[in-house]
Short mmCIF file of C-alpha atoms in Angstrom, two decimals:
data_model
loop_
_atom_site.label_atom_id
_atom_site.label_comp_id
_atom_site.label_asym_id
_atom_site.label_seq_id
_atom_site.Cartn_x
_atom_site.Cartn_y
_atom_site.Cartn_z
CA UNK A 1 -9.62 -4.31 -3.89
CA UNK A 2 -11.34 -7.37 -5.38
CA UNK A 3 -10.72 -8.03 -9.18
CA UNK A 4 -14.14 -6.64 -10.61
CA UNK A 5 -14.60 -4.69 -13.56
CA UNK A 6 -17.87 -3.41 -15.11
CA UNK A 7 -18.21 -2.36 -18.89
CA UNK A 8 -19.30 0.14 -19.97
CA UNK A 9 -19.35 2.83 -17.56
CA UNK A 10 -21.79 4.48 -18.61
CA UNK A 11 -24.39 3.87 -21.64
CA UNK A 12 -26.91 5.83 -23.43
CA UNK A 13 -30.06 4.01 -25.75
CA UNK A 14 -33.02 4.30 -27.11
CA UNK A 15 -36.39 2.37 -25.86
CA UNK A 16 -36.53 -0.72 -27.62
CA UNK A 17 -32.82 -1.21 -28.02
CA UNK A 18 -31.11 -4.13 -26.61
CA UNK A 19 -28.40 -3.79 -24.12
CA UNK A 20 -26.05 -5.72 -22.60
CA UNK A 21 -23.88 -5.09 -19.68
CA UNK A 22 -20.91 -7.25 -18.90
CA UNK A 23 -19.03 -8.08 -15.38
CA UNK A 24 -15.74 -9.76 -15.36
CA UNK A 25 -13.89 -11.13 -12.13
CA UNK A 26 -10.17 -12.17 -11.64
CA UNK A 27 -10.58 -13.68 -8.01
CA UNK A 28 -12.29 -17.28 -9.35
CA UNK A 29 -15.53 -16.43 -6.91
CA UNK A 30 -18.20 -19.10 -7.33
CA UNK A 31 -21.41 -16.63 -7.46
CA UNK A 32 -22.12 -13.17 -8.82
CA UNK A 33 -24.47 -11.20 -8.79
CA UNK A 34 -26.50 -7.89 -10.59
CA UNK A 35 -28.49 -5.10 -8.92
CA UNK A 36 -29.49 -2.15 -9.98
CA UNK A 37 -29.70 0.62 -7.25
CA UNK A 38 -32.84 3.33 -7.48
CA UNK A 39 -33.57 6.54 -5.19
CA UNK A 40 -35.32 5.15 -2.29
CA UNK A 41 -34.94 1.34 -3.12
CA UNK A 42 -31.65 0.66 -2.26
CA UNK A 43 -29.93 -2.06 -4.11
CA UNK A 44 -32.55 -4.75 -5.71
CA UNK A 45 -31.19 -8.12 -6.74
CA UNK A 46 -32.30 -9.13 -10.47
CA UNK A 47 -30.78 -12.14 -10.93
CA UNK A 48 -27.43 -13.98 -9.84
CA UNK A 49 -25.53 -16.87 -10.35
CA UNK A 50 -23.54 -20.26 -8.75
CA UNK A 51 -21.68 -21.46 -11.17
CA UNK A 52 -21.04 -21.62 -14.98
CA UNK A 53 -24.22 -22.11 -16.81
CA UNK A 54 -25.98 -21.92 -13.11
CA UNK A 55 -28.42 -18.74 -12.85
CA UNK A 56 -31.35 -17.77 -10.77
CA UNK A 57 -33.96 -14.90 -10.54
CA UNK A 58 -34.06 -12.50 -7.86
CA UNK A 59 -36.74 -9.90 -6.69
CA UNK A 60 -36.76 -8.01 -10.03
CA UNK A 61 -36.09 -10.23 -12.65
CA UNK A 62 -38.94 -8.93 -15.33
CA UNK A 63 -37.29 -7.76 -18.34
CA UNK A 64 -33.86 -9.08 -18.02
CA UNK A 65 -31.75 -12.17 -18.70
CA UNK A 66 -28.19 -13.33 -17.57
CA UNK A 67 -25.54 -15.89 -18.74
CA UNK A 68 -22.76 -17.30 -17.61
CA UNK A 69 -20.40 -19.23 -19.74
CA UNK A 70 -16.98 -18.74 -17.77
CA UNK A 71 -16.07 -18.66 -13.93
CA UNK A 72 -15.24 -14.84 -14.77
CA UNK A 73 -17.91 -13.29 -16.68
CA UNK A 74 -21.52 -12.72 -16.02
CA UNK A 75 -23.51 -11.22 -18.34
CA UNK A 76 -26.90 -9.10 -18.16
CA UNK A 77 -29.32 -8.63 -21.17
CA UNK A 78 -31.99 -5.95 -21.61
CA UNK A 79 -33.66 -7.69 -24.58
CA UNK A 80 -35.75 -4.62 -25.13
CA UNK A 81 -34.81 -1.22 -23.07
CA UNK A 82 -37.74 0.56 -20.91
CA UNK A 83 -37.58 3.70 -19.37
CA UNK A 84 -38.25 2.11 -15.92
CA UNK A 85 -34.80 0.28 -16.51
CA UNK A 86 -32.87 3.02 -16.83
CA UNK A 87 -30.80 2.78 -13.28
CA UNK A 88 -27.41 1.92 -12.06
CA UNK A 89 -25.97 -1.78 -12.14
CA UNK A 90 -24.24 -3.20 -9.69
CA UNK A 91 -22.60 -6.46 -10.06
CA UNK A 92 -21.42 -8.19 -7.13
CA UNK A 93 -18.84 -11.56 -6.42
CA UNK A 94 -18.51 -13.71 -3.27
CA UNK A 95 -16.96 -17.12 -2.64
CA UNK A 96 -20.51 -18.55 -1.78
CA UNK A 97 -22.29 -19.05 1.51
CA UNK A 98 -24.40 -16.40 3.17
CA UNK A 99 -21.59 -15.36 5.77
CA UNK A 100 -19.14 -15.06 2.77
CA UNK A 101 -18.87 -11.06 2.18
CA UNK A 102 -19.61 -9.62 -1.25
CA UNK A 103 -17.79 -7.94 -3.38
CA UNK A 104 -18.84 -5.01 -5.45
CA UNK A 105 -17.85 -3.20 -8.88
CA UNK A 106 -17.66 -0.06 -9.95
CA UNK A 107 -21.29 0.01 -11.21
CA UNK A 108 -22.56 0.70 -15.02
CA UNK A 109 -24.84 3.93 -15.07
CA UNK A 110 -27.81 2.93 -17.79
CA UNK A 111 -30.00 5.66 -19.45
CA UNK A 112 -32.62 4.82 -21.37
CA UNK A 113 -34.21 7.29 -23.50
CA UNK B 1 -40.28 -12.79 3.57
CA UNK B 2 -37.58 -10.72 4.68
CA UNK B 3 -37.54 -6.46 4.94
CA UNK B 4 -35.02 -4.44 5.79
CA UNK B 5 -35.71 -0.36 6.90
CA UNK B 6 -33.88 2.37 7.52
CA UNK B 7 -35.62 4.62 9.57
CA UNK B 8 -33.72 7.70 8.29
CA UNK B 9 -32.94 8.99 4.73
CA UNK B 10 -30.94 11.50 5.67
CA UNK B 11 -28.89 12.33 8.56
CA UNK B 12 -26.80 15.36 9.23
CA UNK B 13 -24.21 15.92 11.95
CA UNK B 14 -21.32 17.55 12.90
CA UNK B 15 -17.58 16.65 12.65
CA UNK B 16 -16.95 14.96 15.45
CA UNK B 17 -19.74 14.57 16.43
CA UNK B 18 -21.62 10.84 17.35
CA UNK B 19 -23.97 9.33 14.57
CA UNK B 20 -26.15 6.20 14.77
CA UNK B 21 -27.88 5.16 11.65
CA UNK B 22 -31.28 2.93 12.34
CA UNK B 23 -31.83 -0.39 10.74
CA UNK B 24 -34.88 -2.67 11.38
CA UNK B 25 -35.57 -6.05 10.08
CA UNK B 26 -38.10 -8.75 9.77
CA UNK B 27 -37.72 -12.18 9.50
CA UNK B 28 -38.88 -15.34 10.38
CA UNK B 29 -36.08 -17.14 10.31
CA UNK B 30 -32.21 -16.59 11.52
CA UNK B 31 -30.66 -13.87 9.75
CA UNK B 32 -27.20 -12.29 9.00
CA UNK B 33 -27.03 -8.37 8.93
CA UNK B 34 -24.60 -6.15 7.20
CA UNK B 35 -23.40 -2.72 6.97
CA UNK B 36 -21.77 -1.63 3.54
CA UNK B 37 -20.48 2.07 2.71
CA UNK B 38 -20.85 3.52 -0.63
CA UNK B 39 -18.72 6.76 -1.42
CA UNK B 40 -20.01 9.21 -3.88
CA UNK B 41 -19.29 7.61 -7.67
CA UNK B 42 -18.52 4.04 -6.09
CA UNK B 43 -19.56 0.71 -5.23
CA UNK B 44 -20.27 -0.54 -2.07
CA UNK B 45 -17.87 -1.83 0.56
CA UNK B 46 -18.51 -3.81 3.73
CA UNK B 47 -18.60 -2.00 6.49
CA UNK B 48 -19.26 -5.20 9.22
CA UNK B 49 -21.59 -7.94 9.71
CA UNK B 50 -23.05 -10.09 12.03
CA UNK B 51 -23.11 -13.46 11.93
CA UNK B 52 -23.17 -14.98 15.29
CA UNK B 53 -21.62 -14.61 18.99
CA UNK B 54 -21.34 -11.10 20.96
CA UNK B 55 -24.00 -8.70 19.79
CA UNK B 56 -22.00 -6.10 19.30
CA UNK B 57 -19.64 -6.04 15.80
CA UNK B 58 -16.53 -4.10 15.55
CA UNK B 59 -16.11 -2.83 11.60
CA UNK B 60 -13.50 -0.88 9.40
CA UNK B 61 -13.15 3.12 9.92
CA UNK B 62 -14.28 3.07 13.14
CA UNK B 63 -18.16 1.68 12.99
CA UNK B 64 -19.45 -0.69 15.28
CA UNK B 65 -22.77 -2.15 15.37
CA UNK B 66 -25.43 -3.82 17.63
CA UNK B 67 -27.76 -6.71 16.82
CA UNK B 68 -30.78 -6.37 19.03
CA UNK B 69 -32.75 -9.71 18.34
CA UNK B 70 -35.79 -8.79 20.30
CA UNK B 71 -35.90 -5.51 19.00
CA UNK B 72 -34.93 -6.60 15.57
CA UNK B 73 -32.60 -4.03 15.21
CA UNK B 74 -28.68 -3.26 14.09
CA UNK B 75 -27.60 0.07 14.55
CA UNK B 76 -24.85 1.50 13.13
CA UNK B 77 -23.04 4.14 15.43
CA UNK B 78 -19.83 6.08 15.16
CA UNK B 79 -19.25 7.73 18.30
CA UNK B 80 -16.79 10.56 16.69
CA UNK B 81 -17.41 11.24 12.79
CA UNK B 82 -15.34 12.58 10.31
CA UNK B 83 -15.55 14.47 7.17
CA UNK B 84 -14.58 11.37 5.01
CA UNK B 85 -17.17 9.33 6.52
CA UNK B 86 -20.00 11.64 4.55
CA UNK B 87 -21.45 8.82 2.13
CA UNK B 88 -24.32 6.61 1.99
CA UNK B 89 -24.99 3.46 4.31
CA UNK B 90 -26.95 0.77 3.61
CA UNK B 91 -27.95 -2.38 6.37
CA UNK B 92 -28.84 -5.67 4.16
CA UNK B 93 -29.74 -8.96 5.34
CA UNK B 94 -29.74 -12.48 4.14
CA UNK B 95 -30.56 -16.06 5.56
CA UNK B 96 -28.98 -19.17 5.63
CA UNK B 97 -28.16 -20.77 2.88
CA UNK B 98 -25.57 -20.80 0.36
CA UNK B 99 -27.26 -18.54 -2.37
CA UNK B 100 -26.23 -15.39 -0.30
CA UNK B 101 -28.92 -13.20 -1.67
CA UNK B 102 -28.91 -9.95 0.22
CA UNK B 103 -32.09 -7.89 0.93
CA UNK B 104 -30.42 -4.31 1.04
CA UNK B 105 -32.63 -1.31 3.26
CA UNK B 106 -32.98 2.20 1.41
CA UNK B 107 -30.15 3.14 2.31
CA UNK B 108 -29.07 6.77 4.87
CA UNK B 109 -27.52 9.33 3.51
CA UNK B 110 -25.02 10.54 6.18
CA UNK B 111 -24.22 14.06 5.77
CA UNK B 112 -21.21 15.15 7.47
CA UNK B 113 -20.87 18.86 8.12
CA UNK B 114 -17.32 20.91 9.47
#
């Protein structure tokens, strides 16, 4: 199994709160990646990243913010917690291109109250 | 812009019994499709993908899919299933490119019964 690990597990919070969520990786991968994963949706990318201090939005990217600041940790920031956000996060590594497979955690299950 | 759909939420079958799960795509451009597995309380796995070459993609567990470009399709199929293989499927695609941003269907519940 790849080297992913997703903290916490599982969180409970209040509306308003902030929140962060953190990946980590031990297989040096260049990008990573979040989703969260809703009934009927699938998995929706909200925002990923190529490189240290190299992130980009992806389809649902309102409401959250990421950083990177070492190959092996990508973070993801609910400034302000909504209902609508509470979901399960996915992050996700791969060594780059769009052939390259990705890898997936164990998932963080978010409530937000 | 590019959509993914799976034509069933749920499907139900037998133990050993064949399964094919329905994926449709659009695109304009040259895609690559994937299958990935999620077991109950997990994250997702690859299943197999298509990149190129012969249409039709051998994967793990004993999947195989087929890429029908003018139907823009890739089916899943198993053609014997087991009780292990109950979890949810999803077919995602992505473009060329090097951001390898996937656009993931809704994913099918398969449901399998002894």
């Amino acid at each position: 199994d790849a080297g992913i690990t997703q903290s916490p597990r599982h969180k409970v919070t209040e509306t308003g709160t902030p929140v962060t969520l953190r990946c980590h990786q031990t297989e040096n991968h260049r990008y990573m990646y979040w989703y969260r994963q809703d009934p009927g949706h699938g998995l929706r990318l909200i925002h990923y990243s190529y490189g240290v201090k190299d992130t980009d939005k992806g389809e649902v990217s309102d409401g959250y913010s990421v950083s990177r600041s070492k190959t092996e940790d990508f973070l993801l920031t609910l400034e302000s917690a909504t209902s609508s956000q509470t979901s399960v996060y996915f992050c996700a590594i791969s060594e780059g291109s769009s052939t390259d497979t990705q890898y997936f955690g164990p998932g963080t299950r978010l409530t937000v109250l | 812009a590019q959509s993914v759909t799976q034509l069933d939420s749920q499907v139900p079958v037998f133990e050993e019994a064949p399964v094919e799960l329905r994926c449709n795509y659009s695109s304009s451009v040259s895609v690559y499709l994937f299958w990935y597995v999620q077991y109950p309380n997990q994250g997702l796995q690859l299943l197999l993908k298509y990149l190129s070459g012969s249409t039709l993609v051998k994967g793990i567990n004993g999947f195989e899919a087929e890429f029908n470009k003018s139907q823009t399709s890739f089916h899943l199929r198993k053609p014997s299933v087991h009780i292990s293989d109950t979890a949810e499927y999803f077919c995602a695609v992505t473009k060329g490119g090097n951001t390898g941003k996937l656009i993931f269907g809704q994913g099918t519940t398969l449901q399998v019964k002894p």
